[in-house]
Short mmCIF file of C-alpha atoms in Angstrom, two decimals:
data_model
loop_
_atom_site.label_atom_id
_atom_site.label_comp_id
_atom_site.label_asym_id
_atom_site.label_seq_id
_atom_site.Cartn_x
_atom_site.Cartn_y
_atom_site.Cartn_z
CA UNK A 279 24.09 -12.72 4.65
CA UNK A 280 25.53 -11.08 1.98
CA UNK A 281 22.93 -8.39 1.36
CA UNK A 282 22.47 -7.60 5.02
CA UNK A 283 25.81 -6.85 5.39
CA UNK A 284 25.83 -4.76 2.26
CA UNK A 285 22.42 -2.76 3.68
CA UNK A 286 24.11 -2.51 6.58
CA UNK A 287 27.13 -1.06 5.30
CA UNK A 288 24.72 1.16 3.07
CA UNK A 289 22.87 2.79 5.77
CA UNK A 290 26.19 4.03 7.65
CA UNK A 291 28.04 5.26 5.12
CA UNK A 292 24.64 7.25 4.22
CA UNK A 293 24.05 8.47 8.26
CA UNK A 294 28.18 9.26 8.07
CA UNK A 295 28.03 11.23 5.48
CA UNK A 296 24.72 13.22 6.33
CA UNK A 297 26.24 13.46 9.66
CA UNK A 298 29.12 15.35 7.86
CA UNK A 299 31.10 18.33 9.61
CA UNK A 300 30.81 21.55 10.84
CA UNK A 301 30.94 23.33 7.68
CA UNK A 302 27.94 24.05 6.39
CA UNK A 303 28.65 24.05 2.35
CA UNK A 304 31.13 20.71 2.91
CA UNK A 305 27.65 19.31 4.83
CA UNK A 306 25.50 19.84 1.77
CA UNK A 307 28.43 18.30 -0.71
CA UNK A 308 28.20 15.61 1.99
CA UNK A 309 24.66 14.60 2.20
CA UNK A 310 24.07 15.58 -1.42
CA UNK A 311 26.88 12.56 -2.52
CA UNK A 312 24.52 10.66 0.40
CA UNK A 313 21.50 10.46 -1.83
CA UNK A 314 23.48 10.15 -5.42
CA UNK A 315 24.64 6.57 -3.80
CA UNK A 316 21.16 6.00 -2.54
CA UNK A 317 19.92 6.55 -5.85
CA UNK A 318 22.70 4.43 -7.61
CA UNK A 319 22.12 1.53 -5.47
CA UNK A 320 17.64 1.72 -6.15
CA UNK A 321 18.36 2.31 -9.99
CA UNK A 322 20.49 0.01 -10.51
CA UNK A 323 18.81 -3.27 -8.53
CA UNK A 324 17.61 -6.13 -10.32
CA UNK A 325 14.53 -8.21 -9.42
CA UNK A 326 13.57 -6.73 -5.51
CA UNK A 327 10.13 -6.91 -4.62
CA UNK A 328 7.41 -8.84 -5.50
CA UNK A 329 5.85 -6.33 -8.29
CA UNK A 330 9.15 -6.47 -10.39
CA UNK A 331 8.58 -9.96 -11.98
CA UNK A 332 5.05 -7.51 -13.18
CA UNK A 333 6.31 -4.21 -13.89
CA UNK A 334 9.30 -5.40 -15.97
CA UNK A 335 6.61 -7.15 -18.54
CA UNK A 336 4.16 -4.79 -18.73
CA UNK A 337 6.58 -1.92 -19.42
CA UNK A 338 8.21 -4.05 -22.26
CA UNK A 339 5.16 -4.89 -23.88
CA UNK A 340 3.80 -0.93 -23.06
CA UNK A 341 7.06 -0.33 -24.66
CA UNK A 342 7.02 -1.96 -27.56
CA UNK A 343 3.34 -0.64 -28.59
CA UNK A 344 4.86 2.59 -28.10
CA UNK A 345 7.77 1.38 -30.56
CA UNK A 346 5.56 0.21 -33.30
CA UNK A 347 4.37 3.64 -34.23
CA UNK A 348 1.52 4.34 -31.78
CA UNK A 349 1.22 7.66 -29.81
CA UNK A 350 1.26 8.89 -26.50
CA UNK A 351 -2.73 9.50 -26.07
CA UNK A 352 -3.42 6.05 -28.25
CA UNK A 353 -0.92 4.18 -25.29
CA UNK A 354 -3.35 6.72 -22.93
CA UNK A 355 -6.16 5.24 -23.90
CA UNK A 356 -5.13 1.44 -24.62
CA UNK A 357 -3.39 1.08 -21.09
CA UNK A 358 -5.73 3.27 -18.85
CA UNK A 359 -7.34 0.23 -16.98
CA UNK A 360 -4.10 -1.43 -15.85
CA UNK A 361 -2.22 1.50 -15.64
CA UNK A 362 -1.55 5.24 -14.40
CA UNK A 363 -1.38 8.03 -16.74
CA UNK A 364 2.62 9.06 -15.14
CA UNK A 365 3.34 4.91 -15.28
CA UNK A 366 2.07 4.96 -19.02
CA UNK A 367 4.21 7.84 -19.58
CA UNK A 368 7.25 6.77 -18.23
CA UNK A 369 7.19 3.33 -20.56
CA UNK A 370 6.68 6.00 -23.54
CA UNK A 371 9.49 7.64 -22.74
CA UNK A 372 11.84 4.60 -22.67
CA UNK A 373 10.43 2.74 -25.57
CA UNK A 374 13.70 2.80 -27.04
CA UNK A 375 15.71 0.69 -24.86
CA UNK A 376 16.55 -2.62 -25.36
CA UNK A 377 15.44 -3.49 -21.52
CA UNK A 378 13.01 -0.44 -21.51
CA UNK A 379 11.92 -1.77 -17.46
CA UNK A 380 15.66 -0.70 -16.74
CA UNK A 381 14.88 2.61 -17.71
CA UNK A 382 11.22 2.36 -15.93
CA UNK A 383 13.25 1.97 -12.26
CA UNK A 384 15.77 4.52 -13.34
CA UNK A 385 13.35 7.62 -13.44
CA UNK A 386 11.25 5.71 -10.50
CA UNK A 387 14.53 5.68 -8.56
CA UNK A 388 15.36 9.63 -9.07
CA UNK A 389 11.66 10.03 -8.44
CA UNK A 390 11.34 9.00 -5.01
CA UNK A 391 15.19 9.64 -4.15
CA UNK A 392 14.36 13.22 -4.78
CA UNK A 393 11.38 13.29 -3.00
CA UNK A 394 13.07 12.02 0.04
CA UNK A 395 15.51 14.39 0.23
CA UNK A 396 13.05 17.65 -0.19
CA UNK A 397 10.81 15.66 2.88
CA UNK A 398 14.29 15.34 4.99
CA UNK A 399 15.46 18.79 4.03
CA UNK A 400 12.75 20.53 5.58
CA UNK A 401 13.74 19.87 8.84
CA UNK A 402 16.87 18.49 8.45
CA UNK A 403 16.01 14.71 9.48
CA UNK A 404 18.69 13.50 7.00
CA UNK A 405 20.58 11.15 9.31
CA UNK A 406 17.71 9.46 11.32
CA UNK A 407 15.49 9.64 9.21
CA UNK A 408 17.20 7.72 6.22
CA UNK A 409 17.76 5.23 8.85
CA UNK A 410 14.51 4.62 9.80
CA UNK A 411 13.63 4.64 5.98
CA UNK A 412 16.15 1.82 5.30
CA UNK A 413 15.96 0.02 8.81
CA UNK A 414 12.26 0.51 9.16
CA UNK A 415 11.74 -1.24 5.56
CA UNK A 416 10.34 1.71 3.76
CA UNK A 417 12.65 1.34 1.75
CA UNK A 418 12.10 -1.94 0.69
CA UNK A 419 7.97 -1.06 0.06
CA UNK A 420 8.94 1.79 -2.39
CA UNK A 421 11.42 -0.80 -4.47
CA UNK A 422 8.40 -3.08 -4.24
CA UNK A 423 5.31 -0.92 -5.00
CA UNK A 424 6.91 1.18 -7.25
CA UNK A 425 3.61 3.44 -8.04
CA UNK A 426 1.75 3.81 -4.79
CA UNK A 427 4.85 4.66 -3.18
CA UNK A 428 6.20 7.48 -5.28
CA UNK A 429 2.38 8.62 -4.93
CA UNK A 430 2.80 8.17 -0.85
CA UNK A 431 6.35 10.21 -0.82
CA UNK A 432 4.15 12.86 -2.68
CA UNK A 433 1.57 12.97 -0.01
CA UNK A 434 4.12 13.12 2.60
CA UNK A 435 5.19 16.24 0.89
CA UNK A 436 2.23 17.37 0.94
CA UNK A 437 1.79 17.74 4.35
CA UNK A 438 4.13 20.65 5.51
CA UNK A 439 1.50 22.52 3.50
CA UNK A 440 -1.23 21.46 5.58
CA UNK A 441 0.19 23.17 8.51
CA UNK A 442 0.30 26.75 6.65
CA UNK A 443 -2.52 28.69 6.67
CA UNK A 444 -2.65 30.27 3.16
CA UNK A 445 -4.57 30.01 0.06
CA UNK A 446 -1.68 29.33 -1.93
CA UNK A 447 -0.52 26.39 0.20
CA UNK A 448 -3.44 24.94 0.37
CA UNK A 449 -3.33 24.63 -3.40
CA UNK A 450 0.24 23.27 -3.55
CA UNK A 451 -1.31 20.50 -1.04
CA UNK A 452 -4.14 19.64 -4.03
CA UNK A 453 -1.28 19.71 -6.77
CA UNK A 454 0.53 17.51 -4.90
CA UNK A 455 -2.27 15.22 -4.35
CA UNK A 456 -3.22 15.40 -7.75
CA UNK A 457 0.16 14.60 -9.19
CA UNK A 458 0.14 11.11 -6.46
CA UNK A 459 -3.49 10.50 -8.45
CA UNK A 460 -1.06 9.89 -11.23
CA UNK A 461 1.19 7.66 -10.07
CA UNK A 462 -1.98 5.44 -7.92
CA UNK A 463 -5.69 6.23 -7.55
CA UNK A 464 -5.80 5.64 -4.23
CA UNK A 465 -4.21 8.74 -3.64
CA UNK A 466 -7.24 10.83 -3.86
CA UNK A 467 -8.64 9.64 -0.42
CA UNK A 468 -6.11 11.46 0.77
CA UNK A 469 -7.68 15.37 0.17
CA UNK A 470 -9.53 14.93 3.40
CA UNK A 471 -6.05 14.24 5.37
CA UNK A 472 -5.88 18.39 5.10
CA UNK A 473 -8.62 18.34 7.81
CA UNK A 474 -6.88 16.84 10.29
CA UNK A 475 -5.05 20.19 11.02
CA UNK A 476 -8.59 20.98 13.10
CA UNK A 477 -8.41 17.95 15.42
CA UNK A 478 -6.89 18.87 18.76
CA UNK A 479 -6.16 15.27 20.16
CA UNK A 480 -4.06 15.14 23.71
CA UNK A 481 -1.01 13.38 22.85
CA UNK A 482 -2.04 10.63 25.90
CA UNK A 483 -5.42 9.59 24.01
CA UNK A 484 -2.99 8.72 21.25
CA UNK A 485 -0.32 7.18 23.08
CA UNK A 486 -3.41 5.33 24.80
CA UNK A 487 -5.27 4.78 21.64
CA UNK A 488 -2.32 2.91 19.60
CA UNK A 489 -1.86 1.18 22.99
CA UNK A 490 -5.28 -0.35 22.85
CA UNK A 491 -5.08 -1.65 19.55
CA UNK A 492 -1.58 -2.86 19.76
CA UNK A 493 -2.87 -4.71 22.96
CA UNK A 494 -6.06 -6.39 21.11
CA UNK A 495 -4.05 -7.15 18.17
CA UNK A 496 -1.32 -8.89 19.68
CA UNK A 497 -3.55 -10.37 22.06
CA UNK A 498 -6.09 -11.48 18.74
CA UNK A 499 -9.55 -9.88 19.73
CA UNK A 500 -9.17 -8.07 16.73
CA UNK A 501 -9.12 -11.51 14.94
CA UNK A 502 -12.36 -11.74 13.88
CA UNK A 503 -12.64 -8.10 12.74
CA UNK A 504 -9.35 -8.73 10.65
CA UNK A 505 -11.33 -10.76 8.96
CA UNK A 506 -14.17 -10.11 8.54
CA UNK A 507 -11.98 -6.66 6.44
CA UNK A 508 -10.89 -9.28 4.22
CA UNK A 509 -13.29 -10.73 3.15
CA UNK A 510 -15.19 -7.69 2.56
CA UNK A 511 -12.42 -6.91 -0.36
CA UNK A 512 -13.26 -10.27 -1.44
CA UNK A 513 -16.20 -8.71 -1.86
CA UNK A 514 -14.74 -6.26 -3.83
CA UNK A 515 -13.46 -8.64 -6.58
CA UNK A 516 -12.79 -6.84 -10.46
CA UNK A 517 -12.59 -3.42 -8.75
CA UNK A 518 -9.38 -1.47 -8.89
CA UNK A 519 -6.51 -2.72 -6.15
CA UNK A 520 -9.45 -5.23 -4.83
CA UNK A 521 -6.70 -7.88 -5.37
CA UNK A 522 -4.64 -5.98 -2.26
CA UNK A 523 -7.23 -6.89 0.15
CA UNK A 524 -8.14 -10.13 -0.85
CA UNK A 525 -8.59 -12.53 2.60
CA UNK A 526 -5.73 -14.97 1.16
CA UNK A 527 -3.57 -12.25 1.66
CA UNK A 528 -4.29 -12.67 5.60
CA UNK A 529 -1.93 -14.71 5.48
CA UNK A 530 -0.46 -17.85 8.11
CA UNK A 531 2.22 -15.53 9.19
CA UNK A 532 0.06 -12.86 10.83
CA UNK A 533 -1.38 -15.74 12.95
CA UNK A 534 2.08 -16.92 14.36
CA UNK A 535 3.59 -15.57 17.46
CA UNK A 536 6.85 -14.28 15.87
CA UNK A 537 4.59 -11.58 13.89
CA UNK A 538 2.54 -10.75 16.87
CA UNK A 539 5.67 -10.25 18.69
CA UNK A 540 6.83 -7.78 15.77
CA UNK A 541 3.90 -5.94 16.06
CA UNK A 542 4.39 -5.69 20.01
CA UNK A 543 7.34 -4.23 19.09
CA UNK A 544 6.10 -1.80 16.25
CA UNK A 545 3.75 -0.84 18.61
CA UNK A 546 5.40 -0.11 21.71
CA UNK A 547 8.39 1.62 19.76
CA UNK A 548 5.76 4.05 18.06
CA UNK A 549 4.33 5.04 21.14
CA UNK A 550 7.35 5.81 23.08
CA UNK A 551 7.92 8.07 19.52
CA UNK A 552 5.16 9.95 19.90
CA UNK A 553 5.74 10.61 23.98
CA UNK A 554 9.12 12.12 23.17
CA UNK A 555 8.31 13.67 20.59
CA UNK A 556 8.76 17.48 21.06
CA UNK A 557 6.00 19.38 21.03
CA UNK A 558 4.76 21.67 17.85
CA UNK A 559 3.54 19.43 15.48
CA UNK A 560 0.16 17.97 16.01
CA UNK A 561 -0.61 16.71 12.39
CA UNK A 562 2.50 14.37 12.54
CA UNK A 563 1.10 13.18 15.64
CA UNK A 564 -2.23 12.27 14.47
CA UNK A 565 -1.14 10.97 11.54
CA UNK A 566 1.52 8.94 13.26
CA UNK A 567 -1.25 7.66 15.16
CA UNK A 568 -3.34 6.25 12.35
CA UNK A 569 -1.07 4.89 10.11
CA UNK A 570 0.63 2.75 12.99
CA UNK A 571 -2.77 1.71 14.13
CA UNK A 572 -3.78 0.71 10.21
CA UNK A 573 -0.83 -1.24 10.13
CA UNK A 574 -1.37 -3.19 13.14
CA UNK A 575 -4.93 -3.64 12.67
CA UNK A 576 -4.27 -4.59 9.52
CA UNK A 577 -2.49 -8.32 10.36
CA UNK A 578 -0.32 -8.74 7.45
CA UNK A 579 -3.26 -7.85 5.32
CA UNK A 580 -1.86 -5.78 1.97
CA UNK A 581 -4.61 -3.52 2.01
CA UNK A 582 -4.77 -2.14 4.79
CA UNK A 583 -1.04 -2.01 4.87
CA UNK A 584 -0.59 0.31 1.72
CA UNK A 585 -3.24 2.80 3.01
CA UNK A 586 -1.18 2.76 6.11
CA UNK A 587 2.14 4.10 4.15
CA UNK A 588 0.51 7.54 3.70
CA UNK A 589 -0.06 8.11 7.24
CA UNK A 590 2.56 6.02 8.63
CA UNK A 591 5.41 7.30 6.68
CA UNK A 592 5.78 10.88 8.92
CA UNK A 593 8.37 8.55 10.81
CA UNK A 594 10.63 9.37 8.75
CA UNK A 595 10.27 13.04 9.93
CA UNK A 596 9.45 12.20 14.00
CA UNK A 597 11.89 9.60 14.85
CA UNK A 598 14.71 11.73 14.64
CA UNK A 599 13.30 14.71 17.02
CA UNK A 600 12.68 11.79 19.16
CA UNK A 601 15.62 10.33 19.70
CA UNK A 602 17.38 13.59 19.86
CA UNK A 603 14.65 14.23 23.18
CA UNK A 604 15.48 10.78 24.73
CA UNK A 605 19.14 11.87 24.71
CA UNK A 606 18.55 14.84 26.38
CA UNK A 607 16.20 13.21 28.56
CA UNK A 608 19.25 11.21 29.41
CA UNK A 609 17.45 8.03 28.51
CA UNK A 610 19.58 6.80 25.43
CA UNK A 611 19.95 3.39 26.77
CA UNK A 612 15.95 3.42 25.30
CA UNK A 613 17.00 4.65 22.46
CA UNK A 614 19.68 2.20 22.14
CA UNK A 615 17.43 -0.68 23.28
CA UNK A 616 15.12 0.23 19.99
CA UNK A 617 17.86 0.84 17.59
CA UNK A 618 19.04 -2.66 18.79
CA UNK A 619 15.26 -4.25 18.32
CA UNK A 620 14.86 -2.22 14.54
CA UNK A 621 17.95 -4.06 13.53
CA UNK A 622 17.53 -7.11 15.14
CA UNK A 623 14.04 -7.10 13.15
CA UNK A 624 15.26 -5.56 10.21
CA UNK A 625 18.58 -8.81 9.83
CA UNK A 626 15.98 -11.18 10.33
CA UNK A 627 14.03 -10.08 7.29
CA UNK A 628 16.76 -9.83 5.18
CA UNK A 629 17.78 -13.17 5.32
CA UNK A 630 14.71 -15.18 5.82
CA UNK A 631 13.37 -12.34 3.08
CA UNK A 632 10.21 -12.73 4.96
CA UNK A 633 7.86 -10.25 6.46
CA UNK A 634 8.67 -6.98 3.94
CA UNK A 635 7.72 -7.31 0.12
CA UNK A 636 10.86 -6.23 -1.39
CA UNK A 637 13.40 -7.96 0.92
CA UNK A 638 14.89 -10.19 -1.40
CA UNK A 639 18.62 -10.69 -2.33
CA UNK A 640 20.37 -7.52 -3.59
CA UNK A 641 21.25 -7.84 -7.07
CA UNK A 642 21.96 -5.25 -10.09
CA UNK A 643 21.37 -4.94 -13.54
CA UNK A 644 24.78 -5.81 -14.16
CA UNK A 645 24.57 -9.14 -12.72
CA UNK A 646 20.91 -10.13 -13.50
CA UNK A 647 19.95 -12.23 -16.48
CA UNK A 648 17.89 -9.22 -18.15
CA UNK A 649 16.59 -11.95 -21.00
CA UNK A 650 15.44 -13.67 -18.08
CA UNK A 651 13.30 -12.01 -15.92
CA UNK A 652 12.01 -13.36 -12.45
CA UNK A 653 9.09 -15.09 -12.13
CA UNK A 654 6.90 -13.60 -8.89
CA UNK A 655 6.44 -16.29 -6.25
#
């Protein structure tokens, strides 16, 4: 109870103070002092997510072959199969530390901090769309899967640039995809995302589409195409992230009724985004759209659930334009009825620490036994 409260308390004092006043440079002092905390609280946390009890060893033994005299391009070379090149960096560059891994989170932290706040600036989504960051759990996947996600915030960069129509921003949009290829492979399936800018979908074949598969999902004729998907990535044993999708990871609590009331919910909420959404932005629409549906589809399985995060993540920048268009709509009781359900899902997580991969008990560096580190479940 604890931690919830302390989330809870987090996520105000961040939408308070991005809310800030009137005054336009006492604003930017505001929301600026907003994401310092933010980043305080991720660099500092001790044992969240399921990867820490892996990242923390493999930096300190990357580490410490770094620390024994061996060089940047030998680490390169000796860590290239388990490892990014910007990972295998980062654990060179804080070979000195006694707890290098608390270094490792510190620059991961900044990372994806700072790439939050250039997505939010944009188009000034600051106050809902932290919340739906921290409410919807995104948070907790980018304290979890350290890598992919700093790679995801990248891609979600990347996509104001598909919407230009210039040379040069088409190559900032294959920089940025490049530099997620170096925090997690996977990121290079995302090049073709730029050609979703040609796809003129009506906004009700995606409301109807994510409807559909919401509706066979929760209703389970999508059951036996879940997984049959798994077991395909069985398939895939001894390739790289084949572990993600193996059909264990479908796992007893996609079956039960509580998770196919959640994704009811994630459904239903997603679709009523996209109808208020105002108009101008077709890409986020689409790619709305698809990541949603992935993450439906995909039944609790990890897979499909971390290719969903690249598409799924534009939330962050359409839930806010949303509610703002329900309120004028003069239908905030829906609005209200949502934020309600988000937090009503999001309590329940915390303290069952069920359902979201990094929703464990908040704890910090200062309180943790560092000699100790935690063993993954």
């Amino acid at each position: 109870m604890g931690s919830l409260i302390f989330y809870l308390l987090l996520t105000g004092v961040l939408m308070y103070l991005c809310k800030g006043t009137s005054n336009s440079v006492n604003r930017k002092r505001s929301i600026l002092v907003a994401y310092t905390i933010f980043f305080i609280v991720a660099a500092i946390r001790y044992g969240i997510g399921n990867d820490y009890a892996g990242y923390a060893p493999s930096c300190i033994y990357a580490a410490r072959y770094f620390s024994m005299g061996a060089s940047l391009k030998q680490g390169l070379m000796a860590f290239s199969e388990d490892m990014e090149m910007a990972h295998i960096f980062f654990c060179w560059l804080v070979q000195w530390m006694k707890y290098p891994f608390v270094g490792l989170y510190f620059i991961y932290s900044l990372l994806q901090v700072g790439l939050l706040y250039l997505i939010l600036k944009r188009n000034d989504e600051h106050y809902w769309g932290l919340f739906i960051f921290i409410i919807g759990e995104f948070m907790f996947c980018s304290w979890d899967a350290i890598r992919q996600f700093t790679a995801v915030l990248l891609i979600v960069y990347s996509y104001d640039f598909i919407n230009r129509n210039d040379v040069k921003s088409i190559l900032k949009f294959v920089v940025c995809v490049g530099a997620a290829w170096l925090f997690h492979h996977s990121a290079i399936f995302m090049l073709p995302a730029y050609l979703l800018k040609f796809l003129k979908v009506n906004r009700w074949v995606l409301i109807g589409f994510l409807g559909v598969v919401t509706a066979m999902s929760v209703s389970g004729v999508l059951q036996q195409y879940q997984e049959q998907v798994g077991l395909y990535f069985d398939y895939l044993e001894g390739y790289e992230y084949s572990a993600y999708g193996s059909n264990a990871s479908f796992t007893v609590v996609a079956e039960s009724f509580q998770y196919r009331m959640r994704l009811l919910f994630v459904g239903v909420f997603y679709m009523l985004i996209l109808y208020y959404y105002p108009k101008g932005n077709p890409l986020y629409e689409i790619l709305l759209t698809i990541g949603v549906s992935i993450f439906i589809f995909a039944n609790n399985g990890l897979t499909l659930m971390r290719i969903s995060w690249y598409f799924w993540m534009v939330a962050v920048l359409m839930v806010g334009p949303s509610f703002k268009e329900m309120k004028k709509q003069k239908v905030v009781w829906l609005r209200t009825v949502f934020i309600v359900g988000l937090l009503a899902v999001f309590s329940h997580d915390v303290i069952t620490g069920s359902n979201s991969r990094g929703c464990n008990e908040y704890s910090t560096i200062f309180t943790g036994d560092l000699d100790h580190l935690p063993q993954r479940d």
